[in-house]
PDB file of C-alpha atoms in Angstrom:
ATOM      1  CA  MET A   1      -7.367  21.325   4.848  1.00 81.00           C
ATOM      2  CA  PHE A   2      -4.812  23.819   6.127  1.00 85.00           C
ATOM      3  CA  LEU A   3      -4.746  26.281   3.217  1.00 87.00           C
ATOM      4  CA  ALA A   4      -7.435  28.808   2.286  1.00 88.00           C
ATOM      5  CA  ARG A   5      -7.789  32.228   0.698  1.00 86.00           C
ATOM      6  CA  ASP A   6      -8.958  35.153   2.799  1.00 86.00           C
ATOM      7  CA  GLU A   7     -11.298  37.970   1.757  1.00 85.00           C
ATOM      8  CA  ASN A   8      -8.419  39.699  -0.062  1.00 84.00           C
ATOM      9  CA  GLY A   9      -7.465  36.581  -2.027  1.00 87.00           C
ATOM     10  CA  ARG A  10      -4.319  36.005   0.038  1.00 87.00           C
ATOM     11  CA  LEU A  11      -3.336  32.369   0.583  1.00 87.00           C
ATOM     12  CA  VAL A  12      -3.182  31.630   4.306  1.00 85.00           C
ATOM     13  CA  ASN A  13      -1.907  28.614   6.214  1.00 84.00           C
ATOM     14  CA  ALA A  14      -3.752  27.535   9.359  1.00 84.00           C
ATOM     15  CA  LEU A  15      -0.543  25.973  10.682  1.00 84.00           C
ATOM     16  CA  GLU A  16       1.582  29.103  10.433  1.00 80.00           C
ATOM     17  CA  ASP A  17      -0.438  32.304   9.972  1.00 77.00           C
ATOM     18  CA  GLU A  18      -2.344  34.466  12.439  1.00 79.00           C
ATOM     19  CA  LEU A  19      -5.974  34.105  11.427  1.00 78.00           C
ATOM     20  CA  VAL A  20      -8.830  36.472  12.182  1.00 79.00           C
ATOM     21  CA  LYS A  21     -12.548  35.941  11.965  1.00 85.00           C
ATOM     22  CA  GLN A  22     -13.535  36.597   8.350  1.00 84.00           C
ATOM     23  CA  ALA A  23     -14.684  34.748   5.242  1.00 86.00           C
ATOM     24  CA  TYR A  24     -12.327  32.119   3.822  1.00 87.00           C
ATOM     25  CA  TYR A  25     -12.476  30.248   0.540  1.00 87.00           C
ATOM     26  CA  CYS A  26     -11.159  27.001  -0.907  1.00 85.00           C
ATOM     27  CA  PRO A  27      -8.092  27.767  -3.088  1.00 82.00           C
ATOM     28  CA  ALA A  28      -9.141  25.090  -5.581  1.00 77.00           C
ATOM     29  CA  CYS A  29     -12.885  25.543  -6.080  1.00 76.00           C
ATOM     30  CA  GLY A  30     -13.482  28.999  -4.580  1.00 77.00           C
ATOM     31  CA  THR A  31     -16.424  27.978  -2.381  1.00 81.00           C
ATOM     32  CA  SER A  32     -16.734  28.968   1.284  1.00 83.00           C
ATOM     33  CA  VAL A  33     -14.793  27.157   3.987  1.00 86.00           C
ATOM     34  CA  ARG A  34     -14.942  27.595   7.745  1.00 84.00           C
ATOM     35  CA  MET A  35     -12.053  27.802  10.160  1.00 83.00           C
ATOM     36  CA  ARG A  36     -12.384  25.064  12.760  1.00 82.00           C
ATOM     37  CA  LYS A  37     -10.644  24.407  16.048  1.00 79.00           C
ATOM     38  CA  ARG A  38     -11.836  21.736  18.437  1.00 73.00           C
ATOM     39  CA  LYS A  39     -10.350  19.931  21.395  1.00 71.00           C
ATOM     40  CA  ASN A  40      -7.630  17.513  20.245  1.00 70.00           C
ATOM     41  CA  VAL A  41      -8.098  18.659  16.636  1.00 72.00           C
ATOM     42  CA  ARG A  42      -5.593  20.991  15.017  1.00 77.00           C
ATOM     43  CA  ARG A  43      -6.894  24.293  13.600  1.00 82.00           C
ATOM     44  CA  HIS A  44      -7.926  23.803   9.980  1.00 84.00           C
ATOM     45  CA  PHE A  45     -10.462  24.719   7.311  1.00 84.00           C
ATOM     46  CA  ALA A  46     -13.435  22.665   6.180  1.00 83.00           C
ATOM     47  CA  HIS A  47     -15.931  23.158   3.374  1.00 80.00           C
ATOM     48  CA  GLU A  48     -19.378  24.317   4.386  1.00 74.00           C
ATOM     49  CA  SER A  49     -20.621  22.074   1.581  1.00 71.00           C
ATOM     50  CA  LEU A  50     -18.682  19.752  -0.716  1.00 66.00           C
ATOM     51  CA  LYS A  51     -21.413  19.642  -3.359  1.00 72.00           C
ATOM     52  CA  LYS A  52     -19.781  22.349  -5.494  1.00 73.00           C
ATOM     53  CA  CYS A  53     -16.163  21.251  -4.975  1.00 71.00           C
ATOM     54  CA  ASP A  54     -14.696  18.827  -7.510  1.00 69.00           C
ATOM     55  CA  PHE A  55     -11.327  18.700  -5.748  1.00 67.00           C
ATOM     56  CA  PHE A  56     -12.206  17.530  -2.228  1.00 66.00           C
ATOM     57  CA  HIS A  57     -14.434  14.478  -1.792  1.00 63.00           C
ATOM     58  CA  GLU A  58     -14.655  14.667   1.995  1.00 66.00           C
ATOM     59  CA  ASN A  59     -13.598  16.914   4.855  1.00 68.00           C
ATOM     60  CA  GLU A  60     -10.465  15.631   6.536  1.00 77.00           C
ATOM     61  CA  GLY A  61     -10.510  14.106  10.012  1.00 84.00           C
ATOM     62  CA  PRO A  62      -7.970  14.553  12.836  1.00 86.00           C
ATOM     63  CA  GLU A  63      -5.857  11.568  11.754  1.00 93.00           C
ATOM     64  CA  HIS A  64      -5.520  12.879   8.201  1.00 92.00           C
ATOM     65  CA  LEU A  65      -4.702  16.411   9.340  1.00 90.00           C
ATOM     66  CA  GLU A  66      -2.095  15.325  11.881  1.00 92.00           C
ATOM     67  CA  ASN A  67      -0.328  13.007   9.443  1.00 95.00           C
ATOM     68  CA  LYS A  68      -0.329  15.652   6.723  1.00 94.00           C
ATOM     69  CA  LYS A  69       1.191  18.234   9.028  1.00 93.00           C
ATOM     70  CA  ARG A  70       3.909  15.823  10.184  1.00 95.00           C
ATOM     71  CA  LEU A  71       4.822  14.709   6.664  1.00 97.00           C
ATOM     72  CA  PHE A  72       4.874  18.271   5.343  1.00 95.00           C
ATOM     73  CA  TYR A  73       7.412  19.531   7.864  1.00 94.00           C
ATOM     74  CA  TRP A  74       9.421  16.313   7.666  1.00 97.00           C
ATOM     75  CA  ALA A  75       9.756  16.455   3.884  1.00 96.00           C
ATOM     76  CA  LYS A  76      10.414  20.201   3.996  1.00 94.00           C
ATOM     77  CA  GLU A  77      13.688  19.634   5.863  1.00 95.00           C
ATOM     78  CA  ASN A  78      15.412  18.324   2.723  1.00 95.00           C
ATOM     79  CA  ASP A  79      13.273  18.969  -0.340  1.00 95.00           C
ATOM     80  CA  GLU A  80      11.049  21.441  -2.148  1.00 96.00           C
ATOM     81  CA  VAL A  81       7.601  20.678  -0.780  1.00 95.00           C
ATOM     82  CA  GLU A  82       4.103  22.024  -1.287  1.00 94.00           C
ATOM     83  CA  MET A  83       1.074  21.082   0.754  1.00 93.00           C
ATOM     84  CA  GLU A  84      -2.424  20.672  -0.700  1.00 92.00           C
ATOM     85  CA  TYR A  85      -1.144  21.242  -4.203  1.00 92.00           C
ATOM     86  CA  PRO A  86      -4.013  21.636  -6.714  1.00 90.00           C
ATOM     87  CA  ILE A  87      -3.794  19.856 -10.064  1.00 90.00           C
ATOM     88  CA  PRO A  88      -6.556  21.438 -12.182  1.00 88.00           C
ATOM     89  CA  GLU A  89      -6.175  18.974 -15.075  1.00 90.00           C
ATOM     90  CA  LEU A  90      -7.204  16.164 -12.738  1.00 89.00           C
ATOM     91  CA  LYS A  91      -9.400  18.130 -10.341  1.00 85.00           C
ATOM     92  CA  GLN A  92      -7.287  16.651  -7.566  1.00 88.00           C
ATOM     93  CA  ILE A  93      -5.356  17.972  -4.589  1.00 88.00           C
ATOM     94  CA  ALA A  94      -2.052  16.307  -3.711  1.00 94.00           C
ATOM     95  CA  ASP A  95      -1.717  16.184   0.078  1.00 94.00           C
ATOM     96  CA  ILE A  96       2.062  16.593  -0.171  1.00 96.00           C
ATOM     97  CA  PHE A  97       3.898  17.375  -3.419  1.00 97.00           C
ATOM     98  CA  ILE A  98       7.675  16.834  -3.383  1.00 97.00           C
ATOM     99  CA  ASN A  99      10.041  18.335  -5.966  1.00 95.00           C
ATOM    100  CA  LYS A 100       7.193  18.654  -8.495  1.00 93.00           C
ATOM    101  CA  GLN A 101       7.541  14.904  -9.110  1.00 95.00           C
ATOM    102  CA  LEU A 102       6.088  12.889  -6.240  1.00 97.00           C
ATOM    103  CA  ALA A 103       2.595  13.155  -4.767  1.00 97.00           C
ATOM    104  CA  LEU A 104       2.042  11.721  -1.299  1.00 98.00           C
ATOM    105  CA  GLU A 105      -1.597  10.850  -0.765  1.00 97.00           C
ATOM    106  CA  ILE A 106      -2.822  10.155   2.760  1.00 97.00           C
ATOM    107  CA  GLN A 107      -5.791   7.790   2.726  1.00 96.00           C
ATOM    108  CA  CYS A 108      -7.491   7.261   6.071  1.00 95.00           C
ATOM    109  CA  SER A 109     -10.903   5.981   4.980  1.00 93.00           C
ATOM    110  CA  PRO A 110     -12.042   3.393   2.426  1.00 94.00           C
ATOM    111  CA  ILE A 111     -12.657   4.539  -1.139  1.00 93.00           C
ATOM    112  CA  SER A 112     -13.852   2.610  -4.161  1.00 94.00           C
ATOM    113  CA  CYS A 113     -11.259   0.747  -6.197  1.00 95.00           C
ATOM    114  CA  GLU A 114     -12.565   2.584  -9.256  1.00 95.00           C
ATOM    115  CA  LEU A 115     -11.872   6.006  -7.726  1.00 93.00           C
ATOM    116  CA  LEU A 116      -8.431   4.889  -6.546  1.00 96.00           C
ATOM    117  CA  ARG A 117      -7.543   3.743 -10.056  1.00 96.00           C
ATOM    118  CA  GLU A 118      -8.862   6.959 -11.569  1.00 94.00           C
ATOM    119  CA  ARG A 119      -6.768   9.115  -9.232  1.00 94.00           C
ATOM    120  CA  SER A 120      -3.625   7.006  -9.574  1.00 96.00           C
ATOM    121  CA  ASN A 121      -3.839   6.830 -13.362  1.00 96.00           C
ATOM    122  CA  GLY A 122      -4.485  10.568 -13.472  1.00 95.00           C
ATOM    123  CA  TYR A 123      -1.210  11.296 -11.716  1.00 96.00           C
ATOM    124  CA  ARG A 124       0.688   8.922 -13.981  1.00 96.00           C
ATOM    125  CA  SER A 125      -0.822  10.510 -17.096  1.00 95.00           C
ATOM    126  CA  LEU A 126       0.956  13.739 -16.097  1.00 95.00           C
ATOM    127  CA  GLY A 127       4.250  12.005 -15.323  1.00 95.00           C
ATOM    128  CA  ILE A 128       3.751  12.345 -11.565  1.00 96.00           C
ATOM    129  CA  GLN A 129       4.572   9.468  -9.247  1.00 96.00           C
ATOM    130  CA  VAL A 130       2.030   8.842  -6.514  1.00 97.00           C
ATOM    131  CA  LEU A 131       2.600   7.086  -3.215  1.00 98.00           C
ATOM    132  CA  TRP A 132      -0.417   6.174  -1.102  1.00 98.00           C
ATOM    133  CA  LEU A 133       0.097   6.158   2.665  1.00 98.00           C
ATOM    134  CA  LEU A 134      -2.627   4.425   4.652  1.00 98.00           C
ATOM    135  CA  GLY A 135      -4.356   5.456   7.858  1.00 97.00           C
ATOM    136  CA  GLU A 136      -5.441   3.079  10.606  1.00 97.00           C
ATOM    137  CA  LYS A 137      -8.710   1.888   9.048  1.00 96.00           C
ATOM    138  CA  LEU A 138      -6.798   0.600   6.021  1.00 98.00           C
ATOM    139  CA  TRP A 139      -3.860  -1.068   7.776  1.00 98.00           C
ATOM    140  CA  LEU A 140      -3.138  -4.662   6.838  1.00 97.00           C
ATOM    141  CA  LYS A 141      -4.695  -7.256   9.069  1.00 95.00           C
ATOM    142  CA  GLU A 142      -4.692 -11.028   8.652  1.00 95.00           C
ATOM    143  CA  ARG A 143      -6.054 -11.035   5.105  1.00 95.00           C
ATOM    144  CA  LEU A 144      -5.722  -8.772   2.099  1.00 96.00           C
ATOM    145  CA  THR A 145      -8.793  -6.893   0.890  1.00 95.00           C
ATOM    146  CA  GLN A 146      -9.271  -5.921  -2.749  1.00 94.00           C
ATOM    147  CA  LEU A 147      -8.772  -2.260  -1.854  1.00 96.00           C
ATOM    148  CA  GLN A 148      -5.531  -2.981   0.009  1.00 97.00           C
ATOM    149  CA  ARG A 149      -4.375  -4.993  -2.983  1.00 96.00           C
ATOM    150  CA  ASP A 150      -4.728  -1.855  -5.090  1.00 97.00           C
ATOM    151  CA  PHE A 151      -2.408   0.014  -2.710  1.00 98.00           C
ATOM    152  CA  LEU A 152       0.409  -2.538  -3.139  1.00 98.00           C
ATOM    153  CA  TYR A 153       3.752  -1.600  -4.675  1.00 98.00           C
ATOM    154  CA  PHE A 154       6.516  -3.926  -5.861  1.00 98.00           C
ATOM    155  CA  SER A 155      10.309  -3.924  -5.976  1.00 97.00           C
ATOM    156  CA  ASN A 156      12.922  -6.617  -6.591  1.00 96.00           C
ATOM    157  CA  ASN A 157      14.521  -5.915  -3.218  1.00 96.00           C
ATOM    158  CA  MET A 158      11.398  -5.962  -1.053  1.00 97.00           C
ATOM    159  CA  GLY A 159       8.749  -7.647  -3.171  1.00 97.00           C
ATOM    160  CA  PHE A 160       5.150  -6.623  -2.596  1.00 98.00           C
ATOM    161  CA  HIS A 161       4.974  -3.831  -0.044  1.00 98.00           C
ATOM    162  CA  ILE A 162       2.639  -1.222   1.382  1.00 98.00           C
ATOM    163  CA  TRP A 163       3.027   1.982   3.429  1.00 98.00           C
ATOM    164  CA  GLU A 164       1.105   2.821   6.608  1.00 98.00           C
ATOM    165  CA  LEU A 165       0.929   5.920   8.805  1.00 98.00           C
ATOM    166  CA  ASP A 166       0.636   5.581  12.572  1.00 97.00           C
ATOM    167  CA  HIS A 167       0.010   9.041  14.025  1.00 93.00           C
ATOM    168  CA  LYS A 168      -0.359   7.639  17.556  1.00 94.00           C
ATOM    169  CA  LYS A 169       3.083   6.025  17.572  1.00 96.00           C
ATOM    170  CA  GLN A 170       4.396   8.770  15.261  1.00 96.00           C
ATOM    171  CA  VAL A 171       5.898   6.325  12.766  1.00 98.00           C
ATOM    172  CA  LEU A 172       5.834   5.672   9.043  1.00 98.00           C
ATOM    173  CA  ARG A 173       5.523   1.899   8.628  1.00 98.00           C
ATOM    174  CA  LEU A 174       6.680  -0.224   5.702  1.00 98.00           C
ATOM    175  CA  LYS A 175       5.267  -3.742   5.432  1.00 98.00           C
ATOM    176  CA  TYR A 176       7.220  -5.694   2.856  1.00 98.00           C
ATOM    177  CA  LEU A 177       7.901  -9.147   1.397  1.00 98.00           C
ATOM    178  CA  LEU A 178       4.147  -9.705   1.478  1.00 98.00           C
ATOM    179  CA  HIS A 179       3.104 -13.311   0.867  1.00 98.00           C
ATOM    180  CA  GLN A 180      -0.105 -15.287   1.358  1.00 97.00           C
ATOM    181  CA  ASP A 181      -0.496 -18.853   2.510  1.00 97.00           C
ATOM    182  CA  LEU A 182      -3.103 -21.224   1.105  1.00 97.00           C
ATOM    183  CA  LYS A 183      -5.596 -20.113   3.751  1.00 96.00           C
ATOM    184  CA  GLY A 184      -5.240 -16.503   2.637  1.00 96.00           C
ATOM    185  CA  LYS A 185      -3.288 -15.409   5.715  1.00 97.00           C
ATOM    186  CA  LEU A 186      -0.676 -12.715   5.131  1.00 98.00           C
ATOM    187  CA  HIS A 187       2.997 -13.102   6.044  1.00 98.00           C
ATOM    188  CA  TYR A 188       5.410 -10.172   5.851  1.00 98.00           C
ATOM    189  CA  GLN A 189       8.172  -8.161   7.493  1.00 97.00           C
ATOM    190  CA  VAL A 190       7.943  -4.679   9.031  1.00 98.00           C
ATOM    191  CA  LYS A 191      10.173  -1.612   9.205  1.00 97.00           C
ATOM    192  CA  GLU A 192       9.233   1.532  11.129  1.00 98.00           C
ATOM    193  CA  PHE A 193      10.600   5.038  10.631  1.00 98.00           C
ATOM    194  CA  PRO A 194       9.957   7.625  13.397  1.00 98.00           C
ATOM    195  CA  TYR A 195       8.405  10.847  12.146  1.00 97.00           C
ATOM    196  CA  GLY A 196      10.961  13.582  11.570  1.00 96.00           C
ATOM    197  CA  LYS A 197      14.064  11.367  11.660  1.00 96.00           C
ATOM    198  CA  GLY A 198      16.119  11.004   8.496  1.00 96.00           C
ATOM    199  CA  ASN A 199      15.423  12.153   4.961  1.00 97.00           C
ATOM    200  CA  LEU A 200      11.793  11.325   4.151  1.00 97.00           C
ATOM    201  CA  LEU A 201      12.354  11.031   0.414  1.00 97.00           C
ATOM    202  CA  GLU A 202      15.271   8.641   0.940  1.00 97.00           C
ATOM    203  CA  ILE A 203      13.159   6.567   3.328  1.00 97.00           C
ATOM    204  CA  LEU A 204      10.409   6.303   0.729  1.00 98.00           C
ATOM    205  CA  ARG A 205      13.030   4.999  -1.712  1.00 97.00           C
ATOM    206  CA  THR A 206      13.982   2.180   0.689  1.00 97.00           C
ATOM    207  CA  PRO A 207      12.270  -0.624  -1.296  1.00 97.00           C
ATOM    208  CA  TYR A 208      14.297   0.260  -4.395  1.00 95.00           C
ATOM    209  CA  GLN A 209      17.704   0.684  -2.766  1.00 93.00           C
ATOM    210  CA  GLN A 210      20.378  -2.002  -2.834  1.00 88.00           C
ATOM    211  CA  GLN A 211      20.476  -3.890   0.457  1.00 85.00           C
ATOM    212  CA  ASN A 212      21.360  -7.182   2.079  1.00 89.00           C
ATOM    213  CA  ILE A 213      19.119 -10.148   1.290  1.00 90.00           C
ATOM    214  CA  ILE A 214      16.236 -10.256   3.773  1.00 92.00           C
ATOM    215  CA  THR A 215      14.690 -13.620   4.645  1.00 96.00           C
ATOM    216  CA  PHE A 216      12.127 -15.072   7.016  1.00 97.00           C
ATOM    217  CA  SER A 217      10.587 -18.498   7.526  1.00 97.00           C
ATOM    218  CA  VAL A 218       7.021 -19.789   7.820  1.00 97.00           C
ATOM    219  CA  LYS A 219       6.008 -23.222   9.074  1.00 97.00           C
ATOM    220  CA  GLN A 220       4.059 -25.450   6.691  1.00 96.00           C
ATOM    221  CA  ASP A 221       0.577 -26.591   7.735  1.00 97.00           C
ATOM    222  CA  ARG A 222       0.495 -30.381   8.118  1.00 96.00           C
ATOM    223  CA  ASN A 223      -3.300 -30.375   7.867  1.00 97.00           C
ATOM    224  CA  ILE A 224      -3.551 -28.368   4.668  1.00 97.00           C
ATOM    225  CA  CYS A 225      -5.223 -31.204   2.720  1.00 97.00           C
ATOM    226  CA  HIS A 226      -7.986 -31.472   5.309  1.00 97.00           C
ATOM    227  CA  TYR A 227      -8.477 -27.695   5.132  1.00 97.00           C
ATOM    228  CA  ILE A 228      -8.831 -27.739   1.331  1.00 97.00           C
ATOM    229  CA  GLN A 229     -11.195 -30.728   1.432  1.00 97.00           C
ATOM    230  CA  LYS A 230     -13.365 -28.802   3.882  1.00 97.00           C
ATOM    231  CA  GLN A 231     -13.383 -25.703   1.659  1.00 97.00           C
ATOM    232  CA  LEU A 232     -14.493 -27.774  -1.321  1.00 97.00           C
ATOM    233  CA  TYR A 233     -17.160 -29.534   0.735  1.00 96.00           C
ATOM    234  CA  TYR A 234     -18.654 -26.169   1.709  1.00 97.00           C
ATOM    235  CA  GLN A 235     -18.208 -24.902  -1.869  1.00 97.00           C
ATOM    236  CA  ASN A 236     -15.936 -22.005  -1.029  1.00 97.00           C
ATOM    237  CA  PRO A 237     -15.974 -19.876  -4.241  1.00 95.00           C
ATOM    238  CA  TYR A 238     -12.197 -19.475  -4.364  1.00 94.00           C
ATOM    239  CA  TRP A 239     -11.484 -23.180  -3.966  1.00 96.00           C
ATOM    240  CA  MET A 240     -14.270 -24.188  -6.332  1.00 97.00           C
ATOM    241  CA  LYS A 241     -12.554 -22.014  -8.933  1.00 95.00           C
ATOM    242  CA  GLN A 242      -9.213 -23.701  -8.209  1.00 96.00           C
ATOM    243  CA  GLN A 243     -10.860 -27.106  -8.547  1.00 97.00           C
ATOM    244  CA  ALA A 244     -12.317 -26.115 -11.923  1.00 97.00           C
ATOM    245  CA  LYS A 245      -8.825 -25.147 -13.103  1.00 95.00           C
ATOM    246  CA  ALA A 246      -7.486 -28.468 -11.836  1.00 96.00           C
ATOM    247  CA  TYR A 247     -10.133 -30.385 -13.785  1.00 97.00           C
ATOM    248  CA  LEU A 248      -8.989 -28.632 -16.969  1.00 97.00           C
ATOM    249  CA  ARG A 249      -5.489 -29.960 -16.269  1.00 95.00           C
ATOM    250  CA  GLY A 250      -6.882 -33.454 -15.706  1.00 95.00           C
ATOM    251  CA  GLU A 251      -6.329 -33.237 -11.941  1.00 96.00           C
ATOM    252  CA  ASN A 252      -8.473 -33.350  -8.807  1.00 97.00           C
ATOM    253  CA  LEU A 253      -7.456 -31.303  -5.771  1.00 97.00           C
ATOM    254  CA  LEU A 254      -8.921 -33.956  -3.474  1.00 96.00           C
ATOM    255  CA  ASN A 255      -6.284 -36.427  -4.663  1.00 96.00           C
ATOM    256  CA  LEU A 256      -3.308 -34.224  -3.824  1.00 96.00           C
ATOM    257  CA  LYS A 257      -1.009 -34.895  -0.864  1.00 95.00           C
ATOM    258  CA  ASN A 258       0.659 -32.430   1.504  1.00 95.00           C
ATOM    259  CA  GLN A 259       3.865 -32.408  -0.524  1.00 95.00           C
ATOM    260  CA  ASP A 260       1.898 -31.453  -3.637  1.00 96.00           C
ATOM    261  CA  TRP A 261       0.959 -28.152  -2.002  1.00 97.00           C
ATOM    262  CA  TYR A 262       4.535 -27.123  -1.259  1.00 96.00           C
ATOM    263  CA  PRO A 263       5.363 -24.271  -1.008  1.00 97.00           C
ATOM    264  CA  GLN A 264       2.258 -23.285   0.933  1.00 97.00           C
ATOM    265  CA  VAL A 265       3.305 -19.636   1.282  1.00 98.00           C
ATOM    266  CA  ARG A 266       3.332 -17.854  -2.052  1.00 97.00           C
ATOM    267  CA  PRO A 267       3.453 -14.394  -3.654  1.00 97.00           C
ATOM    268  CA  ILE A 268       0.279 -12.326  -3.789  1.00 96.00           C
ATOM    269  CA  GLU A 269      -1.729 -13.916  -6.590  1.00 89.00           C
ATOM    270  CA  HIS A 270      -1.176 -12.442 -10.027  1.00 81.00           C
ATOM    271  CA  ASP A 271      -3.981 -10.177 -11.173  1.00 78.00           C
ATOM    272  CA  SER A 272      -4.342  -6.596 -12.289  1.00 85.00           C
ATOM    273  CA  PHE A 273      -2.643  -4.269  -9.809  1.00 94.00           C
ATOM    274  CA  CYS A 274      -3.413  -0.575  -9.535  1.00 96.00           C
ATOM    275  CA  GLN A 275       0.011   0.751  -8.500  1.00 97.00           C
ATOM    276  CA  ILE A 276       2.201  -1.926 -10.134  1.00 96.00           C
ATOM    277  CA  LYS A 277       2.691  -1.331 -13.838  1.00 93.00           C
ATOM    278  CA  GLN A 278       5.869  -3.298 -14.547  1.00 94.00           C
ATOM    279  CA  ASP A 279       5.721  -6.885 -15.807  1.00 95.00           C
ATOM    280  CA  ILE A 280       6.397  -9.135 -12.796  1.00 96.00           C
ATOM    281  CA  SER A 281       5.597 -12.470 -14.449  1.00 95.00           C
ATOM    282  CA  ASP A 282       9.273 -13.506 -14.183  1.00 97.00           C
ATOM    283  CA  TYR A 283       8.999 -13.251 -10.402  1.00 97.00           C
ATOM    284  CA  TYR A 284       6.240 -15.873 -10.281  1.00 97.00           C
ATOM    285  CA  ARG A 285       8.214 -18.155 -12.609  1.00 97.00           C
ATOM    286  CA  ASN A 286      11.453 -17.780 -10.637  1.00 97.00           C
ATOM    287  CA  PHE A 287       9.648 -18.358  -7.336  1.00 97.00           C
ATOM    288  CA  ARG A 288       7.990 -21.534  -8.608  1.00 97.00           C
ATOM    289  CA  ILE A 289      11.200 -22.962 -10.090  1.00 97.00           C
ATOM    290  CA  TYR A 290      13.245 -22.335  -6.949  1.00 97.00           C
ATOM    291  CA  TYR A 291      10.945 -24.438  -4.767  1.00 97.00           C
ATOM    292  CA  GLN A 292      10.599 -27.126  -7.426  1.00 95.00           C
ATOM    293  CA  LYS A 293      14.370 -27.555  -7.604  1.00 95.00           C
ATOM    294  CA  ASN A 294      15.139 -27.438  -3.883  1.00 95.00           C
ATOM    295  CA  PRO A 295      14.236 -29.932  -1.117  1.00 94.00           C
ATOM    296  CA  GLN A 296      10.989 -29.434   0.739  1.00 94.00           C
ATOM    297  CA  THR A 297      11.340 -28.304   4.348  1.00 94.00           C
ATOM    298  CA  GLU A 298       8.870 -27.901   7.198  1.00 94.00           C
ATOM    299  CA  LEU A 299      10.034 -24.306   7.593  1.00 96.00           C
ATOM    300  CA  GLN A 300       9.669 -22.564   4.248  1.00 97.00           C
ATOM    301  CA  LYS A 301      12.270 -19.849   3.848  1.00 97.00           C
ATOM    302  CA  LEU A 302      11.113 -16.789   1.923  1.00 98.00           C
ATOM    303  CA  TYR A 303      13.317 -14.375  -0.004  1.00 98.00           C
ATOM    304  CA  PRO A 304      12.949 -11.142  -1.999  1.00 98.00           C
ATOM    305  CA  PRO A 305      12.342 -11.410  -5.764  1.00 97.00           C
ATOM    306  CA  ALA A 306      15.984 -10.497  -6.477  1.00 97.00           C
ATOM    307  CA  PHE A 307      17.112 -13.743  -4.811  1.00 97.00           C
ATOM    308  CA  TYR A 308      14.869 -15.935  -6.971  1.00 97.00           C
ATOM    309  CA  GLN A 309      15.994 -14.022 -10.043  1.00 96.00           C
ATOM    310  CA  GLN A 310      19.657 -14.652  -9.230  1.00 95.00           C
ATOM    311  CA  TYR A 311      18.934 -18.336  -8.667  1.00 96.00           C
ATOM    312  CA  PHE A 312      17.174 -18.630 -12.027  1.00 96.00           C
ATOM    313  CA  LEU A 313      19.960 -16.866 -13.931  1.00 95.00           C
ATOM    314  CA  LYS A 314      22.641 -18.963 -12.248  1.00 94.00           C
ATOM    315  CA  ASN A 315      20.989 -22.374 -12.473  1.00 93.00           C
ATOM    316  CA  MET A 316      18.465 -22.305 -15.304  1.00 89.00           C
ATOM    317  CA  VAL A 317      19.994 -20.089 -17.988  1.00 80.00           C
ATOM    318  CA  LYS A 318      22.647 -21.789 -20.092  1.00 69.00           C
TER     319      LYS A 318
END
C-alpha cells in the first residue's frame, strides 16, 4: 500500500511525500503499518499484522505495487482518480477508483472463487463497476482454470475477453475472442497497450466500442474421434459426463464421425460466470446455427458474437 496516516492523522503518499521515521497507520483499519524500502521494491507501507484488518487480505508484492503506481498515474492524466479508495460498506479497498464509478482491481495471486464473487458482487451492489486486471501468475495459458473463468468479461464486439498486466514489458494486455477446442485448448487474439500511452479509460472500453469485424482461423483436428475414444476409455470425467448426456439423447459418442464434431472450436462453455451478468444464450444459439448452415471447412473461421447475431437476423428471422 502507498497511503497511510502519520502520527498527526495526516494522509501521506509514499510515492509523492517526504516521509520521516515515525509511526504510521492504515487509513482503513487504523492498525500499525511499517514503511518499507528494499532493493528493486518501491517504497511502500505494509501491515505489521493483518489479523485486525478487514480491508487488506495480504500485503502487496512488488508486481502489485508497480502496476498500481503505473495505472494510477496513467488514469490520472485524463480522469478523476483515487488510489487505495476505502469502501467501508464492503470492507474493501479499490486499488484504483476512476470517476467514482469504476474500480480497477489488480490481482496478482490466486484467490478463492467464493471470495472473488463476494468482492465483485459487493461492488455491483453499490452500483460500482469492477474490472479485474491479472498479474503474471494468473495469465492465461493453454487451458482455462475455474478462477480464470470467473475473471472473464463478454462483449458483442470481442466476445469473451480478459485483461492482463505485464509490468516487465510495461503493457496492459487484452486477450479476446476466447474459444476452446474439444481438447480444452484455448484460442484467442491479443492486443497490447503500452503503459502511459492513450486514455486508459477509453482503452478499457475497447471491447464495447464499434469496430471492424475481427476474425481468425483454427485448423480442425483430423484425429478428434480417436482422441475422444481415448478419453472415454480412460473415463475422463468431462467426457464421461458428455457421454451420459448423449445417452439421454439416444446417441453414443463412439459412433460419431469427424464431421459430427464440427465446429471443433467453440465458445467458452455456458455456465455461471462471475463477471458476466447479461443473458448470452443467443450467442450460443447464433454460433451453432451459423456452422450448421454453412459448409464445413478444414480451417474453421471464428468471428465475434456480433457477426453471428447479424447472420441470424438476416437469414433466420422472417
